[in-house]
mmCIF file of C-alpha atoms in Angstrom:
data_model
loop_
_atom_site.group_PDB
_atom_site.id
_atom_site.type_symbol
_atom_site.label_atom_id
_atom_site.label_comp_id
_atom_site.label_asym_id
_atom_site.label_seq_id
_atom_site.Cartn_x
_atom_site.Cartn_y
_atom_site.Cartn_z
ATOM 1 C CA MET L 1 0.000 0.000 0.000
ATOM 2 C CA VAL L 2 1.281 3.447 -0.904
ATOM 3 C CA ARG L 3 0.586 6.380 1.406
ATOM 4 C CA GLY L 4 1.944 9.805 0.552
ATOM 5 C CA ALA L 5 5.051 10.453 -1.511
ATOM 6 C CA VAL L 6 7.301 7.437 -0.953
ATOM 7 C CA PRO L 7 10.101 5.636 -2.819
ATOM 8 C CA GLY L 8 9.307 2.722 -5.082
ATOM 9 C CA PRO L 9 7.227 1.908 -8.164
ATOM 10 C CA VAL L 10 3.508 2.699 -8.090
ATOM 11 C CA GLN L 11 0.369 1.693 -9.954
ATOM 12 C CA ALA L 12 -3.085 3.260 -10.285
ATOM 13 C CA ASP L 13 -6.209 1.551 -11.598
ATOM 14 C CA ALA L 14 -9.755 2.775 -12.203
ATOM 15 C CA TYR L 15 -12.778 0.718 -13.226
ATOM 16 C CA GLY L 16 -16.050 2.304 -14.314
ATOM 17 C CA LEU L 17 -17.840 -1.032 -14.615
ATOM 18 C CA ASN L 18 -16.162 -4.426 -14.482
ATOM 19 C CA LEU L 19 -18.034 -7.741 -14.870
ATOM 20 C CA ASP L 20 -15.514 -10.537 -14.454
ATOM 21 C CA PRO L 21 -17.786 -13.506 -15.315
ATOM 22 C CA LEU L 22 -18.772 -11.814 -18.585
ATOM 23 C CA ALA L 23 -15.236 -10.582 -19.369
ATOM 24 C CA THR L 24 -16.735 -7.134 -19.808
ATOM 25 C CA CYS L 25 -15.145 -3.835 -18.819
ATOM 26 C CA VAL L 26 -16.367 -0.277 -19.353
ATOM 27 C CA SER L 27 -13.993 2.644 -18.838
ATOM 28 C CA CYS L 28 -11.086 0.815 -17.206
ATOM 29 C CA THR L 29 -7.704 2.542 -17.078
ATOM 30 C CA SER L 30 -4.316 1.624 -15.644
ATOM 31 C CA ALA L 31 -1.021 3.465 -15.179
ATOM 32 C CA ARG L 32 2.243 2.388 -13.552
ATOM 33 C CA ALA L 33 5.619 4.033 -13.113
ATOM 34 C CA GLY L 34 8.938 2.709 -11.847
ATOM 35 C CA GLU L 35 12.669 2.992 -12.345
ATOM 36 C CA ASN L 36 13.127 3.786 -16.040
ATOM 37 C CA SER L 37 9.867 1.973 -16.857
ATOM 38 C CA THR L 38 6.252 2.946 -17.407
ATOM 39 C CA GLY L 39 3.004 1.508 -18.659
ATOM 40 C CA ALA L 40 -0.478 2.822 -19.417
ATOM 41 C CA GLU L 41 -3.593 1.255 -20.865
ATOM 42 C CA GLY L 42 -7.113 2.358 -21.695
ATOM 43 C CA ARG L 43 -9.682 -0.418 -21.851
ATOM 44 C CA GLU L 44 -12.627 1.792 -22.627
ATOM 45 C CA LEU L 45 -14.989 -0.880 -23.910
ATOM 46 C CA ARG L 46 -14.453 -4.629 -23.857
ATOM 47 C CA VAL L 47 -17.504 -6.884 -24.240
ATOM 48 C CA ALA L 48 -17.435 -10.642 -23.652
ATOM 49 C CA GLY L 49 -13.664 -10.637 -23.990
ATOM 50 C CA GLU L 50 -13.764 -8.848 -27.340
ATOM 51 C CA SER L 51 -12.028 -5.509 -27.745
ATOM 52 C CA VAL L 52 -14.337 -2.743 -28.951
ATOM 53 C CA SER L 53 -12.215 0.269 -28.008
ATOM 54 C CA GLU L 54 -8.954 -0.162 -26.096
ATOM 55 C CA GLY L 55 -5.190 0.053 -26.448
ATOM 56 C CA GLN L 56 -1.804 0.262 -24.767
ATOM 57 C CA VAL L 57 0.437 3.306 -24.742
ATOM 58 C CA PRO L 58 3.947 2.810 -26.176
ATOM 59 C CA ALA L 59 7.045 3.619 -24.137
ATOM 60 C CA ASN L 60 7.782 7.343 -24.148
ATOM 61 C CA GLY L 61 4.786 7.950 -26.334
ATOM 62 C CA TYR L 62 1.137 8.847 -26.698
ATOM 63 C CA ALA L 63 -1.846 6.882 -27.985
ATOM 64 C CA ASN L 64 -5.583 7.319 -28.269
ATOM 65 C CA GLY L 65 -8.627 5.787 -29.870
ATOM 66 C CA TRP L 66 -12.415 5.809 -29.982
ATOM 67 C CA LEU L 67 -15.385 3.932 -31.343
ATOM 68 C CA VAL L 68 -17.195 6.959 -32.798
ATOM 69 C CA ALA L 69 -16.144 10.598 -32.994
ATOM 70 C CA VAL L 70 -18.098 13.579 -34.271
ATOM 71 C CA PRO L 71 -15.777 15.693 -36.446
ATOM 72 C CA PHE L 72 -14.373 18.473 -34.281
ATOM 73 C CA ASN L 73 -15.869 21.897 -34.894
ATOM 74 C CA ASP L 74 -16.379 25.176 -33.063
ATOM 75 C CA ALA L 75 -19.757 24.153 -31.658
ATOM 76 C CA VAL L 76 -19.712 20.497 -30.578
ATOM 77 C CA ARG L 77 -17.108 17.900 -29.696
ATOM 78 C CA CYS L 78 -18.322 14.360 -29.030
ATOM 79 C CA THR L 79 -16.595 10.987 -28.745
ATOM 80 C CA VAL L 80 -18.024 7.569 -27.874
ATOM 81 C CA ALA L 81 -15.827 5.008 -26.117
ATOM 82 C CA GLY L 82 -12.768 7.230 -26.383
ATOM 83 C CA TRP L 83 -9.482 6.848 -24.511
ATOM 84 C CA ASP L 84 -6.001 8.351 -24.491
ATOM 85 C CA GLY L 85 -2.771 8.057 -22.535
ATOM 86 C CA SER L 86 0.904 8.991 -22.420
ATOM 87 C CA THR L 87 4.132 7.743 -20.843
ATOM 88 C CA SER L 88 7.639 9.106 -20.349
ATOM 89 C CA ALA L 89 10.757 7.785 -18.618
ATOM 90 C CA ASN L 90 14.411 8.709 -18.235
ATOM 91 C CA GLY L 91 17.196 7.856 -15.866
ATOM 92 C CA GLU L 92 15.777 9.965 -13.037
ATOM 93 C CA SER L 93 11.988 9.791 -13.214
ATOM 94 C CA SER L 94 9.000 8.326 -15.021
ATOM 95 C CA ARG L 95 5.303 9.028 -15.359
ATOM 96 C CA ALA L 96 2.234 7.526 -16.999
ATOM 97 C CA ASP L 97 -1.408 8.453 -17.354
ATOM 98 C CA ALA L 98 -4.542 7.101 -19.026
ATOM 99 C CA ARG L 99 -8.063 8.414 -19.291
ATOM 100 C CA GLY L 100 -11.271 7.218 -20.949
ATOM 101 C CA ALA L 101 -15.000 7.921 -21.144
ATOM 102 C CA LEU L 102 -17.905 6.028 -22.627
ATOM 103 C CA LEU L 103 -19.358 9.365 -23.750
ATOM 104 C CA ASP L 104 -17.553 12.704 -23.846
ATOM 105 C CA LEU L 105 -19.610 15.707 -24.946
ATOM 106 C CA ASP L 106 -18.506 19.345 -25.063
ATOM 107 C CA VAL L 107 -20.725 22.147 -26.334
ATOM 108 C CA GLY L 108 -19.197 25.537 -27.016
ATOM 109 C CA HIS L 109 -15.707 24.605 -25.767
ATOM 110 C CA GLY L 110 -17.175 24.059 -22.309
ATOM 111 C CA SER L 111 -18.765 27.484 -22.117
ATOM 112 C CA LEU L 112 -22.263 26.048 -22.597
ATOM 113 C CA ALA L 113 -22.289 22.442 -21.409
ATOM 114 C CA THR L 114 -20.114 19.382 -20.795
ATOM 115 C CA LEU L 115 -21.096 15.782 -20.114
ATOM 116 C CA SER L 116 -19.046 12.634 -19.500
ATOM 117 C CA LEU L 117 -20.440 9.162 -18.797
ATOM 118 C CA PHE L 118 -18.361 6.400 -17.206
ATOM 119 C CA ASP L 119 -15.249 8.562 -17.036
ATOM 120 C CA SER L 120 -12.074 7.130 -15.474
ATOM 121 C CA ALA L 121 -8.467 8.269 -15.097
ATOM 122 C CA SER L 122 -5.227 6.801 -13.735
ATOM 123 C CA GLU L 123 -1.942 8.612 -13.076
ATOM 124 C CA ALA L 124 1.409 7.416 -11.692
ATOM 125 C CA GLU L 125 4.685 9.303 -11.129
ATOM 126 C CA TYR L 126 8.019 7.891 -9.949
ATOM 127 C CA SER L 127 11.396 9.286 -8.914
ATOM 128 C CA ALA L 128 14.229 7.917 -6.800
ATOM 129 C CA SER L 129 13.047 9.945 -3.794
ATOM 130 C CA SER L 130 9.257 9.853 -4.114
ATOM 131 C CA SER L 131 6.350 8.307 -5.985
ATOM 132 C CA ARG L 132 2.717 9.298 -6.299
ATOM 133 C CA ALA L 133 -0.383 7.675 -7.740
ATOM 134 C CA HIS L 134 -3.964 8.801 -8.284
ATOM 135 C CA SER L 135 -7.062 7.255 -9.828
ATOM 136 C CA SER L 136 -10.657 8.410 -10.205
ATOM 137 C CA SER L 137 -13.945 7.171 -11.627
ATOM 138 C CA ASP L 138 -17.250 8.965 -12.250
ATOM 139 C CA GLY L 139 -20.508 7.414 -13.362
ATOM 140 C CA ALA L 140 -21.586 10.767 -14.757
ATOM 141 C CA ARG L 141 -20.060 14.230 -14.683
ATOM 142 C CA GLY L 142 -21.566 17.365 -16.158
ATOM 143 C CA GLY L 143 -21.351 21.131 -16.116
ATOM 144 C CA LEU L 144 -23.273 24.137 -17.340
ATOM 145 C CA ALA L 145 -22.282 27.708 -18.184
ATOM 146 C CA GLY L 146 -18.545 27.198 -18.077
ATOM 147 C CA GLY L 147 -18.621 25.346 -14.758
ATOM 148 C CA ALA L 148 -21.088 27.619 -12.966
ATOM 149 C CA LEU L 149 -23.010 24.431 -12.121
ATOM 150 C CA ARG L 150 -21.163 21.134 -11.663
ATOM 151 C CA LEU L 151 -22.750 17.747 -11.001
ATOM 152 C CA VAL L 152 -20.961 14.435 -10.343
ATOM 153 C CA VAL L 153 -22.717 11.093 -9.793
ATOM 154 C CA LEU L 154 -21.127 7.839 -8.531
ATOM 155 C CA HIS L 155 -17.656 9.176 -7.792
ATOM 156 C CA SER L 156 -14.723 7.203 -6.392
ATOM 157 C CA GLU L 157 -11.131 8.262 -5.900
ATOM 158 C CA GLY L 158 -7.862 6.760 -4.718
ATOM 159 C CA THR L 159 -4.665 8.637 -3.958
ATOM 160 C CA SER L 160 -1.289 7.825 -2.461
ATOM 161 C CA ASP L 161 -1.538 11.072 -0.476
ATOM 162 C CA GLY L 162 -4.389 9.864 1.758
ATOM 163 C CA SER L 163 -7.453 7.691 2.138
ATOM 164 C CA GLY L 164 -9.832 6.968 -0.709
ATOM 165 C CA ASP L 165 -13.157 8.677 -1.129
ATOM 166 C CA THR L 166 -16.536 7.815 -2.622
ATOM 167 C CA SER L 167 -19.779 9.696 -3.086
ATOM 168 C CA LEU L 168 -23.171 9.116 -4.649
ATOM 169 C CA VAL L 169 -23.804 12.719 -5.673
ATOM 170 C CA SER L 170 -21.938 15.997 -5.456
ATOM 171 C CA VAL L 171 -23.105 19.439 -6.576
ATOM 172 C CA ASP L 172 -20.535 22.195 -7.025
ATOM 173 C CA ASP L 173 -17.949 20.065 -5.153
ATOM 174 C CA VAL L 174 -20.293 19.571 -2.160
ATOM 175 C CA GLN L 175 -20.753 15.839 -1.508
ATOM 176 C CA LEU L 176 -24.297 14.950 -0.513
ATOM 177 C CA VAL L 177 -23.833 11.250 0.284
ATOM 178 C CA HIS L 178 -20.272 10.016 0.711
ATOM 179 C CA SER L 179 -17.851 7.791 2.609
ATOM 180 C CA ALA L 180 -14.522 9.515 3.262
ATOM 181 C CA GLN L 181 -13.520 7.073 5.988
ATOM 182 C CA PRO L 182 -13.256 3.275 6.075
ATOM 183 C CA ALA L 183 -16.744 1.826 5.809
ATOM 184 C CA PRO L 184 -18.094 -1.238 7.639
ATOM 185 C CA ASP L 185 -17.596 -4.705 6.181
ATOM 186 C CA GLY L 186 -19.699 -5.683 3.198
ATOM 187 C CA ILE L 187 -23.277 -6.829 3.471
ATOM 188 C CA ALA L 188 -23.427 -10.621 3.593
ATOM 189 C CA VAL L 189 -25.969 -12.461 1.452
ATOM 190 C CA PRO L 190 -25.906 -16.075 2.742
ATOM 191 C CA GLY L 191 -24.817 -18.606 0.160
ATOM 192 C CA VAL L 192 -24.641 -16.050 -2.616
ATOM 193 C CA THR L 193 -22.257 -13.149 -2.288
ATOM 194 C CA SER L 194 -20.948 -10.216 -0.285
ATOM 195 C CA VAL L 195 -21.885 -6.700 -1.305
ATOM 196 C CA SER L 196 -19.960 -3.519 -0.475
ATOM 197 C CA LEU L 197 -21.382 -0.028 -0.941
ATOM 198 C CA LEU L 198 -19.595 3.345 -0.681
ATOM 199 C CA HIS L 199 -16.454 1.757 0.707
ATOM 200 C CA SER L 200 -13.113 3.525 1.060
ATOM 201 C CA ASP L 201 -9.769 2.853 2.707
ATOM 202 C CA GLY L 202 -6.074 3.655 2.297
ATOM 203 C CA SER L 203 -5.938 1.865 -1.065
ATOM 204 C CA GLY L 204 -8.817 3.660 -2.760
ATOM 205 C CA GLY L 205 -12.577 3.632 -2.979
ATOM 206 C CA LEU L 206 -15.480 1.848 -4.591
ATOM 207 C CA VAL L 207 -19.104 2.765 -5.168
ATOM 208 C CA ALA L 208 -20.347 -0.838 -5.226
ATOM 209 C CA SER L 209 -18.957 -4.346 -5.561
ATOM 210 C CA ALA L 210 -20.176 -7.915 -5.311
ATOM 211 C CA SER L 211 -17.985 -10.913 -4.466
ATOM 212 C CA ASP L 212 -18.594 -14.632 -4.825
ATOM 213 C CA GLY L 213 -18.252 -17.207 -2.055
ATOM 214 C CA ARG L 214 -14.462 -17.272 -2.521
ATOM 215 C CA ALA L 215 -14.234 -13.513 -1.841
ATOM 216 C CA GLN L 216 -13.311 -12.857 -5.471
ATOM 217 C CA ARG L 217 -14.935 -9.768 -6.947
ATOM 218 C CA VAL L 218 -17.291 -10.601 -9.776
ATOM 219 C CA MET L 219 -18.731 -7.120 -10.291
ATOM 220 C CA THR L 220 -17.498 -3.626 -9.462
ATOM 221 C CA VAL L 221 -18.895 -0.171 -10.146
ATOM 222 C CA GLY L 222 -16.729 2.902 -9.722
ATOM 223 C CA THR L 223 -13.642 1.214 -8.268
ATOM 224 C CA THR L 224 -10.296 2.970 -7.823
ATOM 225 C CA TRP L 225 -7.028 1.563 -6.471
ATOM 226 C CA VAL L 226 -3.478 2.781 -5.868
ATOM 227 C CA GLY L 227 -0.506 0.782 -4.609
ATOM 228 C CA SER L 228 2.568 -1.165 -5.614
ATOM 229 C CA PRO L 229 2.450 -2.831 -9.042
ATOM 230 C CA SER L 230 1.191 -6.382 -9.176
ATOM 231 C CA THR L 231 0.098 -8.703 -11.942
ATOM 232 C CA ASP L 232 -3.489 -8.870 -10.677
ATOM 233 C CA PRO L 233 -4.308 -6.030 -8.294
ATOM 234 C CA GLN L 234 -7.274 -6.666 -6.026
ATOM 235 C CA PRO L 235 -8.341 -3.237 -4.758
ATOM 236 C CA LEU L 236 -9.651 -2.718 -1.248
ATOM 237 C CA GLN L 237 -8.757 -6.087 0.260
#
């Protein structure tokens, strides 16, 4: 577990919606940074194990992609299942980031309205003296009149600088229903599963998750995780 700026490689993951039994992932991003090494990936839409819109970022490079994009103009910008990411590394430091959204809409360069659905982002930075990681996931995020009104639904966040955070709704950065501290253990459903709602701890946060009888997560909504790199991170264990 990473807390604050500390030495060592770091990894950040964000999952908008992940259904393990169906091999389906919506707005899932990952970023990791270590000594002269980085990695970033945007898995914006994978259905039944088939890639619809996803990709990996090359070393010291940038990559993006989308399923559908409205040609950019002065009035409207819109992408469906879009993602992008970048990485950089040298002998002293490295960084990586990835971001994706199922729908990204911008009207009037943000001066009129913005809307993102299933938006996720992962960031990781490494140096010999300190490392930081951050991940976030929003079910929906919108704004009007250049940000005069801001609405976020189903938000989760993980950061190496402190505990994770989750909220159902926030208006103009005021959280109406949230869990900024460790939540109680999941709700047990005998013989079926364990369900966690608005859970957060030092590793990150999740809006909702369901686990099978072996404590393996089979469904997550709005899950974020930060920590040391691993081949199969299990957030919030």
